[in-house]
XYZ file of C-alpha atoms in Angstrom:
676
model
C -0.101 0.168 -0.254
C 0.965 3.362 -0.993
C 2.265 5.912 1.956
C 0.103 8.603 0.953
C -2.682 6.117 0.924
C -1.486 5.180 4.173
C -1.869 8.628 5.450
C -5.597 9.113 4.884
C -6.699 6.369 6.418
C -5.227 8.115 9.608
C -7.304 10.020 12.506
C -6.760 13.374 13.230
C -3.050 14.433 13.502
C -2.070 16.662 16.695
C 0.574 18.607 16.339
C 2.510 19.308 19.334
C 4.859 22.301 19.352
C 7.069 21.731 22.970
C 8.225 18.081 22.073
C 11.387 17.579 19.420
C 9.917 14.088 18.807
C 7.200 12.897 17.119
C 5.298 9.337 17.533
C 2.028 7.753 16.810
C 1.287 7.666 20.619
C 2.296 11.606 20.954
C 1.351 12.846 16.959
C -1.708 10.493 15.989
C -5.094 10.055 17.546
C -5.426 6.224 16.618
C -3.171 4.158 15.244
C 0.671 5.020 14.459
C 1.711 5.312 10.815
C 2.886 1.357 9.587
C 5.804 1.654 6.848
C 7.538 -1.396 5.191
C 11.614 -0.506 4.481
C 13.221 0.331 7.462
C 15.925 2.819 7.698
C 14.309 4.803 5.017
C 12.939 8.358 4.733
C 9.533 9.186 4.169
C 7.895 11.787 3.733
C 4.692 12.600 5.438
C 2.469 15.257 3.364
C -0.184 14.654 6.847
C 1.846 16.228 9.248
C 1.918 19.574 10.089
C 4.263 22.168 8.659
C 6.315 18.541 7.552
C 9.261 20.696 6.106
C 10.633 20.831 9.731
C 10.351 17.136 10.528
C 12.868 14.118 9.544
C 11.126 11.144 8.967
C 12.283 7.279 8.626
C 10.885 3.787 9.073
C 11.826 2.079 12.177
C 10.388 -1.027 13.622
C 7.758 -1.317 10.972
C 6.680 2.519 12.460
C 7.359 6.209 10.937
C 9.373 8.443 13.653
C 9.833 11.590 12.981
C 12.626 13.263 14.631
C 11.846 17.729 14.705
C 16.422 17.641 15.402
C 16.891 21.166 13.985
C 14.807 22.779 16.976
C 16.928 23.825 20.267
C 16.022 22.026 23.362
C 13.264 24.194 25.657
C 12.732 21.235 27.997
C 13.792 23.989 31.259
C 12.803 26.906 29.451
C 10.637 29.429 31.584
C 10.171 32.024 28.738
C 9.207 30.161 25.694
C 7.830 32.264 22.775
C 5.468 29.880 21.032
C 6.415 28.897 17.661
C 5.276 31.454 14.896
C 2.873 30.876 12.106
C 5.154 29.272 9.124
C 8.347 28.640 11.755
C 9.449 25.740 13.025
C 10.066 25.810 16.097
C 9.393 27.540 19.556
C 12.311 29.378 21.260
C 13.562 30.281 24.796
C 13.502 34.365 25.029
C 16.744 35.880 23.279
C 19.237 38.256 24.384
C 19.867 41.596 23.008
C 23.702 42.282 24.328
C 25.322 45.433 22.817
C 23.115 45.367 19.579
C 23.130 42.140 18.748
C 20.457 38.862 19.264
C 21.697 35.599 20.970
C 20.036 32.885 21.123
C 19.012 31.338 24.574
C 21.951 28.825 25.441
C 24.671 31.093 23.318
C 27.936 31.211 25.360
C 30.758 33.144 24.476
C 33.710 35.296 25.362
C 35.333 39.064 24.724
C 37.726 39.590 21.575
C 39.352 41.705 23.617
C 39.021 39.457 26.573
C 39.237 35.648 26.347
C 38.851 35.410 30.558
C 35.068 37.438 29.934
C 32.907 34.712 30.060
C 29.152 35.599 28.335
C 26.128 33.289 28.868
C 22.196 34.078 27.298
C 19.336 31.963 28.615
C 15.869 32.910 28.443
C 16.285 36.528 28.101
C 18.925 36.978 30.772
C 23.041 37.363 30.106
C 25.120 36.288 32.855
C 28.468 38.331 32.562
C 31.615 36.487 35.165
C 35.198 36.048 35.180
C 36.322 32.388 34.375
C 37.963 30.490 36.949
C 41.447 28.430 35.835
C 42.499 24.919 37.318
C 46.158 23.820 36.570
C 46.453 20.544 37.871
C 50.578 20.374 36.993
C 53.519 22.157 38.442
C 54.695 23.370 35.161
C 51.490 24.673 32.914
C 52.317 26.410 29.119
C 51.018 29.662 29.245
C 47.630 30.651 27.868
C 47.616 30.500 23.606
C 46.229 33.275 21.847
C 42.432 34.164 22.330
C 42.190 31.863 25.324
C 41.980 32.798 28.995
C 43.516 29.478 30.883
C 47.031 27.656 30.619
C 47.264 23.839 29.727
C 48.937 20.638 30.948
C 51.222 18.590 28.777
C 49.651 15.277 28.637
C 46.371 14.576 28.917
C 46.239 13.624 32.817
C 43.553 14.248 35.489
C 43.873 12.525 39.067
C 45.516 9.576 37.331
C 42.762 9.414 34.822
C 43.711 9.827 31.294
C 41.257 12.669 29.482
C 40.563 11.231 25.656
C 40.154 13.672 23.053
C 36.534 15.504 23.002
C 35.612 14.152 26.412
C 34.754 16.071 29.249
C 35.983 15.867 33.054
C 34.558 16.967 36.325
C 35.983 17.363 39.995
C 33.971 15.040 42.128
C 35.144 18.103 44.888
C 33.806 20.528 41.911
C 31.499 19.768 39.323
C 31.534 23.099 37.780
C 35.016 22.599 36.699
C 35.297 21.455 33.271
C 38.353 19.878 31.766
C 38.823 19.238 28.242
C 41.606 17.618 26.056
C 43.166 19.284 22.773
C 46.335 18.713 20.504
C 47.160 16.414 23.780
C 46.764 19.760 26.247
C 44.780 19.507 29.127
C 42.923 22.592 29.685
C 40.479 23.090 32.979
C 37.857 26.106 33.081
C 35.127 27.120 35.414
C 32.482 29.202 35.289
C 29.996 31.011 36.846
C 26.052 29.352 36.849
C 24.158 31.428 35.179
C 21.010 33.849 36.559
C 18.018 31.769 36.313
C 14.539 33.496 34.820
C 12.690 31.275 37.463
C 12.035 31.956 41.024
C 13.839 30.372 43.520
C 11.175 27.779 44.068
C 11.038 26.637 40.893
C 14.891 25.535 40.710
C 15.988 22.357 41.204
C 20.497 21.195 41.514
C 20.712 17.522 40.843
C 23.111 15.817 42.604
C 26.386 15.338 40.658
C 24.992 18.826 38.192
C 27.272 22.058 38.278
C 23.924 24.731 37.890
C 20.564 24.119 38.792
C 17.809 25.179 36.201
C 14.156 26.024 36.188
C 11.812 22.784 36.638
C 9.039 23.937 34.187
C 8.328 25.751 30.851
C 6.370 29.034 30.802
C 5.468 31.133 27.559
C 6.805 34.590 27.464
C 4.552 37.424 28.815
C 3.940 40.699 26.691
C 6.088 43.334 28.075
C 6.392 46.679 26.672
C 8.753 49.565 26.941
C 11.298 47.723 27.011
C 11.051 46.045 30.192
C 12.447 42.843 32.080
C 10.629 40.064 33.267
C 12.671 38.382 35.975
C 11.345 36.018 38.654
C 7.866 36.926 39.789
C 7.909 40.564 38.462
C 9.065 43.250 35.810
C 11.616 45.556 36.250
C 11.609 48.936 33.868
C 14.326 49.762 31.658
C 17.467 51.095 32.785
C 16.871 50.058 35.787
C 19.158 48.457 38.199
C 18.493 45.633 40.319
C 19.298 41.939 41.963
C 18.871 38.879 40.951
C 20.329 37.554 43.910
C 22.673 38.647 46.593
C 25.235 37.659 44.511
C 23.916 39.101 41.204
C 23.520 42.569 40.301
C 21.876 43.555 37.392
C 20.384 45.862 34.599
C 17.433 46.016 32.427
C 18.464 47.493 28.796
C 16.006 47.519 26.577
C 14.112 44.183 27.930
C 17.304 42.178 28.642
C 18.532 41.977 31.984
C 22.212 41.816 31.935
C 23.581 40.328 35.317
C 27.179 40.120 36.723
C 28.765 37.133 38.689
C 31.624 36.452 40.105
C 32.258 32.617 39.408
C 33.866 31.093 42.787
C 37.482 29.295 43.036
C 37.773 25.580 42.564
C 37.562 24.045 45.813
C 39.819 20.741 45.945
C 38.107 19.809 49.661
C 35.274 17.005 49.532
C 32.500 17.948 48.889
C 31.553 17.018 52.906
C 33.947 19.773 53.606
C 32.487 22.711 52.222
C 30.850 25.086 53.727
C 29.679 28.587 52.947
C 29.602 31.726 55.441
C 26.293 34.193 55.841
C 28.389 36.615 53.880
C 29.350 35.188 51.256
C 28.447 34.211 47.791
C 30.843 31.182 47.263
C 31.842 27.644 49.448
C 35.644 27.523 50.803
C 37.059 24.721 52.612
C 38.453 24.626 56.220
C 41.862 26.029 56.180
C 44.386 23.617 56.377
C 46.092 22.421 59.090
C 49.835 22.823 59.286
C 51.145 19.300 59.297
C 50.701 18.057 56.012
C 49.308 14.239 55.740
C 51.272 11.747 54.010
C 48.747 9.381 52.982
C 44.842 9.188 52.422
C 42.481 6.514 53.533
C 39.753 5.381 50.758
C 37.526 2.603 50.781
C 39.360 0.637 53.365
C 42.218 1.069 51.291
C 45.597 2.999 52.437
C 46.984 5.096 49.692
C 50.459 7.035 49.577
C 50.591 10.439 48.792
C 50.522 11.071 45.053
C 48.979 7.474 44.812
C 46.300 7.021 41.809
C 43.345 4.272 41.958
C 40.832 3.376 39.016
C 37.095 3.757 40.760
C 35.618 2.892 37.206
C 36.883 3.478 33.317
C 34.480 6.695 33.924
C 36.157 7.584 37.445
C 39.840 7.955 39.173
C 41.374 9.569 42.161
C 44.916 10.582 43.264
C 46.129 11.085 46.996
C 46.820 14.449 47.758
C 48.065 15.116 50.913
C 45.994 13.700 52.492
C 42.907 14.311 50.784
C 41.111 12.634 48.021
C 40.868 14.153 44.879
C 38.663 11.891 42.382
C 37.615 13.317 38.582
C 34.562 11.656 36.581
C 34.354 11.426 32.939
C 30.991 13.084 31.755
C 30.164 11.279 28.863
C 28.100 12.298 25.256
C 24.379 11.973 25.112
C 23.446 9.930 21.933
C 21.477 8.493 19.732
C 22.443 5.833 17.528
C 20.456 5.566 14.126
C 19.000 2.511 12.835
C 20.460 -0.860 12.660
C 23.509 0.885 14.979
C 23.029 0.028 18.998
C 24.836 1.800 22.024
C 27.453 -0.036 23.046
C 29.951 0.526 26.298
C 32.950 -1.513 24.840
C 35.226 -3.277 27.633
C 37.003 -0.730 30.180
C 36.147 2.082 28.518
C 33.730 5.036 29.765
C 31.533 6.193 27.182
C 28.955 4.720 25.112
C 29.374 4.586 20.954
C 26.497 3.838 18.476
C 27.948 0.413 16.564
C 26.247 -1.098 13.756
C 24.749 -4.402 14.562
C 25.259 -7.829 12.865
C 22.806 -8.033 10.150
C 19.697 -10.348 10.638
C 17.087 -12.531 7.853
C 14.231 -14.039 8.632
C 12.479 -17.037 7.464
C 8.738 -17.981 9.297
C 5.943 -19.802 8.384
C 3.974 -19.994 4.895
C 7.787 -18.465 3.984
C 7.853 -15.011 4.801
C 11.417 -13.044 4.385
C 12.387 -10.307 6.160
C 15.463 -9.658 4.926
C 19.387 -8.534 6.762
C 17.933 -4.673 5.479
C 14.396 -5.275 7.062
C 12.349 -5.854 3.614
C 9.086 -8.080 4.187
C 8.023 -10.177 1.374
C 6.615 -13.964 1.393
C 6.841 -16.318 -1.139
C 5.718 -19.836 -1.314
C 7.354 -22.311 -4.448
C 8.030 -25.333 -3.180
C 11.732 -25.908 -4.439
C 15.258 -25.118 -3.147
C 16.452 -21.536 -2.928
C 19.811 -19.580 -2.330
C 19.108 -18.152 1.074
C 21.922 -15.593 1.191
C 26.000 -16.539 0.182
C 28.756 -14.597 0.201
C 28.836 -13.242 -3.348
C 31.827 -11.507 -2.847
C 34.400 -13.676 -1.610
C 32.864 -17.134 -1.754
C 33.280 -17.756 2.097
C 29.884 -19.617 2.755
C 26.587 -20.014 1.604
C 23.124 -21.069 2.647
C 20.350 -22.998 0.854
C 16.440 -24.150 1.980
C 14.770 -26.393 0.716
C 10.746 -26.093 0.817
C 8.126 -28.544 0.625
C 4.405 -28.127 -0.255
C 3.317 -30.363 2.167
C 0.202 -31.993 0.200
C -1.077 -28.351 -0.695
C -1.570 -26.570 -3.648
C -0.085 -23.288 -2.946
C 1.633 -23.444 0.385
C 4.973 -24.636 1.522
C 6.800 -24.517 4.516
C 10.941 -24.424 5.147
C 11.951 -28.363 5.390
C 15.404 -27.948 5.725
C 18.700 -25.864 5.912
C 22.242 -26.106 4.351
C 25.089 -24.269 5.128
C 28.331 -24.657 3.573
C 31.800 -23.024 4.324
C 34.442 -24.881 2.682
C 34.777 -28.112 2.571
C 31.970 -28.319 5.766
C 27.981 -28.728 4.606
C 25.844 -28.755 7.949
C 22.389 -30.078 7.103
C 19.356 -29.046 9.599
C 16.399 -30.681 9.397
C 12.664 -30.967 10.823
C 12.347 -32.437 14.242
C 15.754 -30.592 15.068
C 17.942 -33.538 13.486
C 22.030 -32.094 12.822
C 24.701 -33.560 9.730
C 27.691 -32.058 9.535
C 28.979 -33.827 6.712
C 26.508 -36.242 5.977
C 26.735 -37.824 9.804
C 24.286 -37.638 12.713
C 25.390 -35.383 15.291
C 23.868 -34.486 18.538
C 24.232 -30.847 20.210
C 26.254 -29.968 21.765
C 28.628 -30.481 18.941
C 31.950 -28.753 17.734
C 34.308 -28.300 15.158
C 37.661 -26.652 16.499
C 38.218 -23.086 14.917
C 35.039 -23.935 12.449
C 31.972 -23.878 14.072
C 29.838 -24.669 17.203
C 26.364 -26.571 17.309
C 24.088 -26.139 20.124
C 20.749 -26.429 21.596
C 18.985 -23.748 23.319
C 15.643 -22.825 24.508
C 14.820 -21.675 20.890
C 16.440 -24.455 19.164
C 19.135 -25.423 17.660
C 21.804 -22.445 17.194
C 24.396 -22.817 14.638
C 28.085 -20.437 15.474
C 30.522 -20.385 12.773
C 33.964 -18.939 12.990
C 33.269 -16.714 9.787
C 30.280 -14.799 11.896
C 27.304 -16.163 10.476
C 24.981 -17.924 12.975
C 21.923 -20.206 12.669
C 18.883 -19.925 14.888
C 17.178 -22.849 13.582
C 13.777 -24.016 15.593
C 13.384 -27.880 13.785
C 9.675 -26.845 12.325
C 9.194 -23.755 10.476
C 11.136 -20.855 11.608
C 14.686 -19.960 10.871
C 17.374 -16.768 11.749
C 20.462 -16.365 9.839
C 22.897 -13.152 11.842
C 25.284 -12.359 9.500
C 28.426 -10.107 11.180
C 29.114 -6.453 9.638
C 31.758 -7.573 7.518
C 29.773 -9.098 5.402
C 28.384 -6.189 4.499
C 27.612 -5.169 1.073
C 28.880 -9.086 0.248
C 25.673 -11.047 0.090
C 23.086 -12.160 -2.669
C 19.967 -14.603 -2.425
C 16.918 -14.239 -0.848
C 18.050 -12.282 2.260
C 18.869 -9.386 0.412
C 22.120 -7.373 -0.409
C 22.613 -6.566 2.960
C 23.821 -2.936 2.157
C 20.919 -0.906 4.476
C 18.903 -0.077 1.966
C 15.755 -2.114 1.828
C 14.632 -0.472 -1.173
C 16.883 -2.630 -3.526
C 16.307 -6.282 -1.851
C 13.911 -7.815 -3.852
C 17.113 -7.620 -6.822
C 17.235 -11.125 -8.474
C 20.167 -13.040 -9.455
C 21.031 -11.590 -12.570
C 21.274 -8.475 -11.023
C 18.054 -5.896 -11.997
C 15.506 -4.897 -9.739
C 12.180 -6.278 -9.627
C 8.633 -5.034 -8.101
C 7.453 -5.860 -5.225
C 3.876 -7.558 -7.221
C 6.581 -9.478 -8.993
C 7.985 -11.421 -5.979
C 8.349 -15.001 -8.046
C 10.690 -13.632 -10.411
C 12.989 -12.796 -8.065
C 12.728 -15.552 -5.749
C 12.944 -18.347 -8.914
C 15.715 -16.465 -10.266
C 17.605 -17.916 -7.087
C 16.109 -21.293 -7.302
C 19.066 -23.982 -7.357
C 19.081 -28.018 -8.103
C 16.590 -28.086 -10.612
C 13.387 -29.871 -11.055
C 13.762 -33.183 -8.715
C 14.103 -30.380 -5.901
C 10.898 -29.321 -6.041
C 7.865 -30.246 -4.241
C 5.266 -30.095 -6.751
C 5.539 -29.733 -10.435
C 4.573 -26.402 -12.107
C 5.149 -23.814 -10.095
C 3.106 -20.796 -10.903
C 3.712 -17.132 -9.466
C 0.302 -16.925 -8.383
C -1.278 -17.150 -4.558
C -4.208 -19.325 -3.530
C -7.533 -17.444 -2.486
C -6.800 -16.218 1.170
C -10.429 -15.763 1.841
C -10.350 -20.248 1.788
C -9.122 -19.947 5.503
C -10.649 -16.802 6.688
C -12.866 -18.265 8.788
C -9.772 -19.322 11.143
C -8.398 -15.372 10.759
C -9.460 -14.677 13.962
C -6.268 -17.275 15.744
C -4.576 -14.144 14.033
C -6.226 -11.326 16.081
C -3.536 -11.124 19.110
C -1.100 -9.749 16.584
C -3.229 -5.988 16.644
C -3.148 -3.128 18.848
C -3.958 -3.742 22.766
C -2.988 -7.217 22.417
C -2.794 -9.845 25.752
C -0.029 -11.898 24.178
C 2.405 -9.741 23.569
C 1.635 -6.517 25.732
C 3.886 -3.270 25.286
C 5.776 -4.740 22.435
C 2.536 -3.650 19.450
C 3.758 0.078 20.474
C 7.789 -0.687 20.316
C 7.517 -2.777 17.060
C 4.199 -2.754 14.260
C 2.943 -5.978 13.949
C 0.762 -5.361 11.148
C 3.325 -7.300 8.507
C 3.165 -10.344 11.288
C -0.577 -9.987 11.105
C -0.555 -10.026 7.449
C 1.519 -13.518 7.611
C -0.297 -14.692 10.021
C -3.737 -14.430 7.791
C -2.081 -16.009 4.729
C -0.709 -19.043 6.208
C -3.807 -20.015 7.912
C -5.824 -19.778 4.487
C -4.380 -22.980 3.685
C -3.299 -24.256 6.926
C -3.003 -28.273 6.979
C -3.968 -27.725 11.135
C -5.103 -25.116 12.683
C -2.014 -24.124 14.747
C -0.200 -21.841 11.582
C -0.780 -19.400 13.379
C 1.797 -19.782 15.592
C 4.880 -19.920 13.465
C 3.723 -15.689 13.028
C 3.832 -15.346 16.566
C 6.884 -17.012 16.894
C 8.756 -14.693 14.462
C 6.976 -11.530 15.745
C 7.700 -12.654 20.019
C 11.618 -13.102 18.077
C 11.679 -9.551 16.933
C 10.001 -7.976 19.922
C 13.236 -10.241 22.299
C 15.658 -8.376 20.481
C 13.993 -4.765 21.426
C 14.171 -6.025 24.935
C 10.783 -6.014 25.051
C 10.354 -9.731 24.754
C 6.265 -10.416 25.959
C 6.662 -13.361 29.165
C 4.531 -16.613 28.578
C 3.275 -15.428 24.762
C 3.430 -19.677 24.528
C 0.943 -19.829 26.574
C -1.421 -16.806 26.378
C -1.687 -17.678 22.716
C -1.891 -21.535 23.355
C 2.044 -21.901 21.072
C 3.589 -24.158 23.680
C 7.021 -25.286 23.018
C 7.199 -28.813 20.666
C 10.063 -29.934 23.095
C 8.600 -33.828 22.297
C 9.472 -33.268 18.651
C 13.272 -32.739 19.048
C 15.612 -35.591 19.787
C 16.630 -34.182 22.810
C 13.090 -34.267 23.789
C 12.986 -33.044 27.701
C 9.556 -33.637 30.007
C 7.217 -31.193 29.019
C 6.272 -28.599 31.686
C 4.581 -29.006 34.343
C 1.724 -26.232 33.200
C 1.161 -28.093 29.592
C 1.132 -31.485 30.901
C -1.588 -30.691 33.300
C -3.530 -28.966 29.767
C -2.674 -32.200 28.257
C -3.949 -33.915 31.034
C -7.640 -32.463 31.596
C -8.355 -32.297 27.870
C -7.972 -35.984 28.261
C -10.854 -36.451 30.269
C -13.176 -34.575 27.739
C -12.070 -36.607 24.524
C -14.354 -39.386 22.918
C -12.878 -42.301 22.418
C -10.171 -43.019 19.788
C -10.867 -44.998 16.890
C -6.996 -45.931 16.728
C -3.567 -45.944 18.269
C -2.152 -43.149 16.183
C -5.474 -41.255 17.517
C -5.315 -42.196 20.829
C -2.283 -40.324 21.147
C -2.685 -37.511 19.025
C -6.145 -36.448 20.645
C -4.591 -36.505 24.118
C -3.158 -33.297 22.783
C -6.009 -30.143 23.672
C -6.120 -27.593 20.325
C -3.541 -25.606 21.100
C -1.211 -27.447 21.928
C -1.704 -29.521 19.197
C 1.327 -30.994 16.962
C 1.591 -29.439 13.535
C 0.676 -32.376 10.996
C 2.910 -30.213 8.344
C 5.538 -30.112 11.324
C 5.287 -34.092 11.894
C 5.698 -34.044 14.973
C 6.345 -37.202 17.024
C 3.323 -38.095 20.058
C 5.316 -40.553 21.468
C 6.483 -39.489 24.859
C 2.755 -37.904 25.294
C 1.104 -39.588 28.632
C -1.884 -41.951 28.279
C -4.361 -42.671 30.732
């Protein structure tokens, strides 16, 4: 369905000016806008002032970011968005004939130690305080205020280029490394527009901030608004006992003293009633040579690490600690925030590509393209088409149906190694049946998990096979741009994943042409003869579509996941599977795939199998475990209600309730089920 059509059936859009990100929960009354191509930029004409937003497809939903707007979270003088404009903003400042946006900091070109900051219509003037943690600092460079120290070490902690480090004793001190030189400066906190009763200072932060927003008042005649009142133009007044101000053309210009850097622990700092700055106790005549910290004694000038983000130094009996401040980081699609071992700050790293196959085969490519194809032959799922290091093929089985098929076997080839995964968890390596756990030194390992058989390879390819219908292929980032097959080319762009073996793109309505171009093994590999590019009548199984209803909003089975991952593709797949399902449990295939995707987003729903009557078919495994008590109780309870069976096979089968019954097309063994 065209994106414009999807937008038109949405209910009324609400445009919110006070937030920087718009999603369905915030911008659309009704359902969130679905999308198909992951990571693709989308134009949503139905959003008012759409030119102010950048929208992309993320987890099947359109997410729009208003990233060009400054933050106004704690702005006490908020100016509404003008007609035709994109952003609400904090009140600006007018200083010496020049206008500055709220949040802007600058220095005097003639005096680099004079600091200025505009916050919501107030300019705070102050002098920069310098801190030199080395014995022989270099003098300030031209245009700079403070001297620098060679080597980027502070209290034993290395300061990375571009990182900001503070002292635990004084969080207002900011140290940065540039060109292998460390510079530490301290600036005064800006005067705030809100009254003291509406200010808050969080632990570890340098300055207080306003706790709420307030729309700007219409003040005429160049008057200034501060706290709870206004001041006439040219009037001198005090924002607080330590901050004299003057009102100039609607901007309050305040002078504030920058307090000196303190080196004593916070618990020893105190402030005299008549002083604007805290102080440390006067030093004793006798300097201490050791420090005690968390039960450990350190000698003078000893340093130690508290964590990758913090380090301490013993200085004449006083422990001085340094804390690295990590920047706020937001990752792009297909990236995740990772903190490398031994490092302080997290960074965005590209995640491994994942392709999934499930049900009456539905495919989600490495780049997020979703399509369905019911061919009953053998196909190249994916392969390294650049260096030819591996290939993965799947064989589909029609299982007695006219139009449907399901994955029967999976074959992984790597050089001289061949792995076959079959129904009921059967595993073969180089033609020999093996029982997990199994390992080939420096090549691969095969293990059994709760979700199925897992094959890990030294190449960076991982397979998860549930022994029936669900297959997940994970490819390391190094394979990006090197793959080809039904799983796409893994280049980060989903729109070109429908590409056949000749390399030409094909439209979505001709998926059969693409898929058949990846067919291998000849006609003998097909489960039915005369494959045609058409789909059976979905209305045949319409009466059973109700089994798919849990893949919708407000699902009792998947809970909050439906607000994180669009279930529409899985709902459509479920309905398609049920139209020609040999049993009544084909819906569980789409449920399984959706639950796995939820888990990757960190919102895997608990007990979804029990809620949906999609119990784990552990008895189909060669390593069968006893059925969980909850499932066994369902089986035994159902047995009392069933009629007398007519055969031994039926007798075994009828002990499994409808929601637990093994799929006929999965050929599940029932030999281990209890008999009355």
